[in-house]
Amino acid sequence: MSQPSPFTHKARKRFGQNFLNDQNIIDRIVRSIHPQASDRLVEIGPGQGAITRQLIEACPQLQVIELDRDLIPILLAQFAKYDDFAIHQEDALRFDFASLIKNKQPLRIVGNLPYNISTPLIFHLLSYQDRISDMHFMLQKEVVNRLVASPGEKNYGRLSVMVQYFCQVENLFEVPPESFDPKPKVDSAIVRLQPYKTLPYVADNFDFFSHLVNTAFQQRRKTLRNTLKQIADSDTIASVNIDTGLRPENLSVKDYVELSNELHTASKTS
Ligand code: SAH
């Protein structure tokens, strides 16, 4: 299906390149994002511009971050005519997203992400959550299932808790492998993450909370009573308000925050 063109680019596995070639899906993604001219919109991994072309029509001040330098001329050929468009040829995992903020306006982030970097990239972006209004990502369907999972579900884990601590998460729709060239081996889905303006539950000490969640899910099959031994002494464990006979997948975000705050307070007073 690919047309011969001076810009023919061979997809690189190393950069997780699966280019969208399904106009219906691209339209649907752009409709979900609903870009506006005044948005501070950032696309991660524009590739050959499949989504970019439509985003920039609505929002000419679009900023893109693309690691593969061979794609830069392909993008410039199409979009250099937009005065406020800019390409940042960098690794999104190390990119300073605060540098894109203008007039304190929060960022809107979009990306059909390389699947191998999706989890670390989401964690990197969460460190800017107070400066981001929303994020729309194409991810492996299985990762989206983990992002939206509720307590008790099999996909519920560290990723669910840590992302849901910061964001409202919506699974928008699925995308089949046939919508890409080359076809990925997995199904994909579009997810919307909206960081809360005010966090519903606040951990007194975020690093402690993060460590607690991490430790709990390292041993999914153990009860909390067992796992918490690594973090707190037995008197403290006996004093908490949560049923420590539960397994990590049975605690909600609120439960984890409360538990973290109780344990952290106890650790300071003991
Ligand atoms: N958005 C395009 C391309 C998707 S493929 C489309 O839908 O067709 C994923 C894109 O992310 C590729 O262009 C790849 O080069 C780019 N990419 C991979 N790793 C990256 C990183 N660490 N930082 C920024 N871009 C990256």
Short mmCIF file of C-alpha atoms and ligand atoms in Angstrom, two decimals:
data_model
loop_
_atom_site.label_atom_id
_atom_site.label_comp_id
_atom_site.label_asym_id
_atom_site.label_seq_id
_atom_site.Cartn_x
_atom_site.Cartn_y
_atom_site.Cartn_z
CA MET A 1 0.00 0.00 0.00
CA SER A 2 2.90 2.37 0.61
CA GLN A 3 3.41 4.86 -2.20
CA PRO A 4 6.88 5.36 -3.62
CA SER A 5 8.02 8.73 -2.34
CA PRO A 6 11.27 10.58 -1.79
CA PHE A 7 10.55 10.16 1.91
CA THR A 8 10.12 6.41 2.04
CA HIS A 9 11.14 5.43 5.51
CA LYS A 10 11.77 1.86 6.59
CA ALA A 11 10.15 1.27 9.98
CA ARG A 12 12.70 0.62 12.71
CA LYS A 13 12.01 -1.99 15.33
CA ARG A 14 14.49 -0.44 17.73
CA PHE A 15 12.34 2.69 17.90
CA GLY A 16 9.12 0.71 18.24
CA GLN A 17 7.84 2.04 14.94
CA ASN A 18 4.35 0.93 13.94
CA PHE A 19 2.87 3.63 11.75
CA LEU A 20 -0.87 4.19 11.70
CA ASN A 21 -2.32 3.83 8.24
CA ASP A 22 -6.04 3.63 8.98
CA GLN A 23 -7.75 6.96 8.35
CA ASN A 24 -10.88 6.00 10.32
CA ILE A 25 -8.83 5.28 13.40
CA ILE A 26 -6.77 8.46 12.98
CA ASP A 27 -10.02 10.49 12.68
CA ARG A 28 -11.38 8.82 15.78
CA ILE A 29 -8.23 9.53 17.79
CA VAL A 30 -8.23 13.18 16.76
CA ARG A 31 -11.94 13.51 17.58
CA SER A 32 -11.28 12.08 21.05
CA ILE A 33 -8.48 14.59 21.60
CA HIS A 34 -10.57 17.45 20.21
CA PRO A 35 -7.57 19.81 19.72
CA GLN A 36 -8.14 23.57 19.94
CA ALA A 37 -6.03 26.41 18.50
CA SER A 38 -5.20 27.71 21.98
CA ASP A 39 -4.03 24.31 23.32
CA ARG A 40 -0.42 23.75 24.28
CA LEU A 41 -0.37 20.41 22.49
CA VAL A 42 2.62 18.05 22.48
CA GLU A 43 2.89 14.92 20.37
CA ILE A 44 5.38 12.24 21.37
CA GLY A 45 6.71 10.09 18.52
CA PRO A 46 5.00 11.73 15.49
CA GLY A 47 6.70 9.24 13.15
CA GLN A 48 5.81 10.20 9.58
CA GLY A 49 3.05 12.51 10.74
CA ALA A 50 -0.05 10.29 10.53
CA ILE A 51 -1.77 11.96 13.51
CA THR A 52 0.30 15.15 13.34
CA ARG A 53 -1.30 16.21 10.03
CA GLN A 54 -4.71 16.50 11.63
CA LEU A 55 -3.56 17.83 14.99
CA ILE A 56 -1.69 20.72 13.40
CA GLU A 57 -4.69 21.76 11.31
CA ALA A 58 -6.53 22.46 14.54
CA CYS A 59 -3.56 23.54 16.62
CA PRO A 60 -0.72 25.14 14.59
CA GLN A 61 1.51 25.71 17.64
CA LEU A 62 1.98 21.94 17.99
CA GLN A 63 5.24 20.72 19.55
CA VAL A 64 6.58 17.26 18.68
CA ILE A 65 9.25 15.07 20.26
CA GLU A 66 10.80 12.50 17.92
CA LEU A 67 13.89 10.43 18.66
CA ASP A 68 14.62 9.06 15.18
CA ARG A 69 16.60 11.68 13.33
CA ASP A 70 15.83 10.13 9.94
CA LEU A 71 12.22 11.16 10.41
CA ILE A 72 13.00 14.84 10.98
CA PRO A 73 13.24 15.82 7.26
CA ILE A 74 9.97 13.96 6.59
CA LEU A 75 8.26 15.96 9.32
CA LEU A 76 9.85 19.27 8.31
CA ALA A 77 8.80 18.82 4.70
CA GLN A 78 5.20 18.66 5.81
CA PHE A 79 5.04 21.00 8.77
CA ALA A 80 7.86 23.60 8.59
CA LYS A 81 5.34 25.97 7.00
CA TYR A 82 3.56 26.33 10.35
CA ASP A 83 5.41 29.14 12.13
CA ASP A 84 4.83 27.97 15.67
CA PHE A 85 5.44 24.27 15.03
CA ALA A 86 8.62 22.88 16.59
CA ILE A 87 10.40 19.53 16.49
CA HIS A 88 12.44 18.45 19.49
CA GLN A 89 14.74 15.67 18.34
CA GLU A 90 15.11 14.04 21.74
CA ASP A 91 14.33 11.01 23.85
CA ALA A 92 10.90 11.59 25.42
CA LEU A 93 12.00 9.57 28.45
CA ARG A 94 14.59 12.24 29.31
CA PHE A 95 12.76 15.21 27.92
CA ASP A 96 12.12 18.17 30.21
CA PHE A 97 8.40 18.72 29.60
CA ALA A 98 8.43 21.84 31.79
CA SER A 99 10.51 23.50 29.06
CA LEU A 100 7.46 23.49 26.77
CA ILE A 101 5.26 25.44 29.15
CA LYS A 102 4.35 28.95 28.05
CA ASN A 103 2.39 31.42 30.17
CA LYS A 104 1.77 28.73 32.79
CA GLN A 105 -0.66 26.96 30.45
CA PRO A 106 -0.84 23.22 31.18
CA LEU A 107 0.20 20.81 28.44
CA ARG A 108 -1.94 18.38 26.50
CA ILE A 109 0.07 15.27 25.59
CA VAL A 110 -0.65 12.89 22.73
CA GLY A 111 1.17 9.88 21.37
CA ASN A 112 1.01 6.59 19.58
CA LEU A 113 3.78 5.39 21.83
CA PRO A 114 6.45 2.81 21.24
CA TYR A 115 5.21 -0.02 23.45
CA ASN A 116 8.61 -0.80 24.94
CA ILE A 117 8.84 2.61 26.62
CA SER A 118 5.20 3.21 27.51
CA THR A 119 5.34 2.43 31.25
CA PRO A 120 8.54 4.40 32.03
CA LEU A 121 7.27 7.27 29.89
CA ILE A 122 3.97 7.42 31.80
CA PHE A 123 5.91 7.50 35.08
CA HIS A 124 8.16 10.25 33.70
CA LEU A 125 5.10 12.28 32.65
CA LEU A 126 3.44 11.79 36.04
CA SER A 127 6.27 13.80 37.56
CA TYR A 128 4.77 16.75 35.62
CA GLN A 129 1.15 15.90 36.48
CA ASP A 130 0.35 19.33 37.92
CA ARG A 131 1.37 20.91 34.60
CA ILE A 132 -0.56 18.54 32.31
CA SER A 133 -4.27 18.83 31.61
CA ASP A 134 -4.67 15.53 29.77
CA MET A 135 -2.88 12.74 27.91
CA HIS A 136 -4.14 10.51 25.09
CA PHE A 137 -2.05 7.48 24.30
CA MET A 138 -2.16 4.51 22.00
CA LEU A 139 -0.84 1.62 24.06
CA GLN A 140 -0.78 -2.12 24.05
CA LYS A 141 -4.34 -3.17 25.02
CA GLU A 142 -2.97 -5.17 27.94
CA VAL A 143 -1.31 -2.05 29.38
CA VAL A 144 -4.56 -0.09 29.04
CA ASN A 145 -6.34 -2.91 30.88
CA ARG A 146 -3.82 -2.53 33.70
CA LEU A 147 -4.23 1.25 33.77
CA VAL A 148 -8.02 1.11 34.19
CA ALA A 149 -8.27 -1.99 36.43
CA SER A 150 -10.20 -1.82 39.70
CA PRO A 151 -9.32 -3.60 42.95
CA GLY A 152 -9.93 -7.33 42.78
CA GLU A 153 -9.45 -7.54 39.02
CA LYS A 154 -6.65 -9.64 37.63
CA ASN A 155 -4.97 -6.71 35.87
CA TYR A 156 -4.98 -4.54 38.99
CA GLY A 157 -1.45 -3.85 40.15
CA ARG A 158 1.24 -1.27 40.80
CA LEU A 159 0.62 0.55 37.51
CA SER A 160 -3.14 0.85 38.25
CA VAL A 161 -2.57 2.24 41.74
CA MET A 162 0.21 4.68 40.84
CA VAL A 163 -1.54 6.08 37.75
CA GLN A 164 -4.98 6.22 39.40
CA TYR A 165 -3.43 8.07 42.35
CA PHE A 166 -2.77 10.97 39.95
CA CYS A 167 -5.25 10.57 37.12
CA GLN A 168 -8.73 9.75 36.07
CA VAL A 169 -8.33 6.97 33.50
CA GLU A 170 -10.63 6.12 30.60
CA ASN A 171 -10.31 3.28 28.11
CA LEU A 172 -11.64 4.88 24.91
CA PHE A 173 -11.47 2.23 22.16
CA GLU A 174 -9.50 -0.65 20.74
CA VAL A 175 -7.34 -0.59 17.63
CA PRO A 176 -6.58 -3.79 15.71
CA PRO A 177 -3.09 -4.66 14.36
CA GLU A 178 -4.37 -4.14 10.78
CA SER A 179 -4.52 -0.38 11.40
CA PHE A 180 -0.71 -0.18 11.41
CA ASP A 181 2.19 -0.72 9.07
CA PRO A 182 4.04 -2.84 10.06
CA LYS A 183 1.41 -4.72 12.06
CA PRO A 184 2.21 -5.09 15.74
CA LYS A 185 1.81 -8.57 17.26
CA VAL A 186 -0.59 -7.26 19.90
CA ASP A 187 -3.92 -5.45 20.06
CA SER A 188 -3.84 -1.78 20.96
CA ALA A 189 -6.17 0.65 22.66
CA ILE A 190 -6.53 4.37 23.17
CA VAL A 191 -6.51 5.61 26.74
CA ARG A 192 -7.22 9.05 28.20
CA LEU A 193 -5.45 10.10 31.41
CA GLN A 194 -6.59 13.28 33.12
CA PRO A 195 -4.49 14.34 36.10
CA TYR A 196 -6.68 15.47 39.00
CA LYS A 197 -6.46 19.20 39.74
CA THR A 198 -6.82 18.26 43.39
CA LEU A 199 -5.73 14.75 44.34
CA PRO A 200 -8.63 12.83 45.95
CA TYR A 201 -6.30 11.12 48.44
CA VAL A 202 -2.94 12.59 49.37
CA ALA A 203 0.02 10.60 50.63
CA ASP A 204 1.90 12.49 53.37
CA ASN A 205 5.10 11.15 51.91
CA PHE A 206 4.92 10.20 48.24
CA ASP A 207 8.16 8.21 48.16
CA PHE A 208 7.01 6.13 51.11
CA PHE A 209 3.65 5.51 49.40
CA SER A 210 5.36 4.51 46.17
CA HIS A 211 7.69 2.15 48.05
CA LEU A 212 4.73 0.60 49.89
CA VAL A 213 2.78 -0.06 46.68
CA ASN A 214 5.86 -1.45 45.00
CA THR A 215 6.66 -3.77 47.90
CA ALA A 216 3.05 -4.96 48.22
CA PHE A 217 2.75 -5.98 44.58
CA GLN A 218 6.14 -7.66 44.46
CA GLN A 219 4.43 -10.49 46.29
CA ARG A 220 0.89 -10.53 44.97
CA ARG A 221 0.00 -13.81 46.62
CA LYS A 222 1.07 -12.89 50.12
CA THR A 223 -1.17 -11.17 52.62
CA LEU A 224 -0.33 -7.63 53.61
CA ARG A 225 0.54 -8.85 57.09
CA ASN A 226 3.41 -10.78 55.56
CA THR A 227 4.57 -8.20 53.06
CA LEU A 228 4.50 -5.29 55.48
CA LYS A 229 7.14 -6.99 57.64
CA GLN A 230 9.66 -5.54 55.21
CA ILE A 231 8.45 -2.02 55.93
CA ALA A 232 7.18 -1.88 59.51
CA ASP A 233 7.51 -3.63 62.87
CA SER A 234 4.84 -6.03 64.12
CA ASP A 235 3.27 -3.59 66.62
CA THR A 236 2.78 -1.02 63.88
CA ILE A 237 1.31 -3.64 61.53
CA ALA A 238 -1.08 -4.74 64.27
CA SER A 239 -2.19 -1.13 64.83
CA VAL A 240 -3.29 -0.22 61.28
CA ASN A 241 -6.93 0.22 60.34
CA ILE A 242 -6.76 -1.96 57.23
CA ASP A 243 -7.48 -5.68 57.37
CA THR A 244 -3.95 -7.03 56.94
CA GLY A 245 -5.32 -10.43 55.99
CA LEU A 246 -6.07 -8.93 52.55
CA ARG A 247 -3.93 -9.43 49.47
CA PRO A 248 -2.41 -6.44 47.66
CA GLU A 249 -4.94 -6.57 44.81
CA ASN A 250 -7.82 -6.03 47.24
CA LEU A 251 -6.79 -2.56 48.39
CA SER A 252 -8.10 0.55 46.64
CA VAL A 253 -5.98 3.64 46.00
CA LYS A 254 -7.66 5.21 49.03
CA ASP A 255 -6.72 2.18 51.16
CA TYR A 256 -3.09 2.40 50.03
CA VAL A 257 -2.92 6.10 50.81
CA GLU A 258 -4.44 5.61 54.26
CA LEU A 259 -2.16 2.69 55.00
CA SER A 260 0.87 4.62 53.81
CA ASN A 261 -0.03 7.61 55.99
CA GLU A 262 -0.57 5.44 59.06
CA LEU A 263 2.70 3.56 58.58
CA HIS A 264 4.63 6.71 57.83
CA THR A 265 3.31 8.47 60.94
CA ALA A 266 4.16 5.42 63.04
CA SER A 267 7.66 5.26 61.58
CA LYS A 268 8.28 8.86 62.66
CA THR A 269 7.04 8.40 66.21
CA SER A 270 8.70 5.08 66.97
N1 SAH B 1 2.66 8.58 15.65
C1 SAH B 1 3.12 7.85 14.47
C2 SAH B 1 4.32 6.93 14.77
C3 SAH B 1 4.10 5.87 15.82
S1 SAH B 1 5.47 4.77 15.99
C4 SAH B 1 1.96 7.07 13.89
O1 SAH B 1 0.98 6.87 14.59
O2 SAH B 1 2.05 6.62 12.76
C5 SAH B 1 6.28 5.41 17.44
C6 SAH B 1 7.12 6.65 17.18
O3 SAH B 1 7.82 6.99 18.40
C7 SAH B 1 8.19 6.48 16.12
O4 SAH B 1 8.19 7.60 15.28
C8 SAH B 1 9.50 6.39 16.93
O5 SAH B 1 10.64 6.82 16.20
C9 SAH B 1 9.19 7.31 18.08
N2 SAH B 1 10.00 7.06 19.29
C10 SAH B 1 10.49 5.87 19.74
N3 SAH B 1 11.13 6.02 20.90
C11 SAH B 1 11.05 7.33 21.22
C12 SAH B 1 11.53 8.11 22.32
N4 SAH B 1 12.20 7.54 23.32
N5 SAH B 1 11.28 9.44 22.32
C13 SAH B 1 10.57 10.02 21.31
N6 SAH B 1 10.10 9.32 20.26
C14 SAH B 1 10.33 8.00 20.20
#
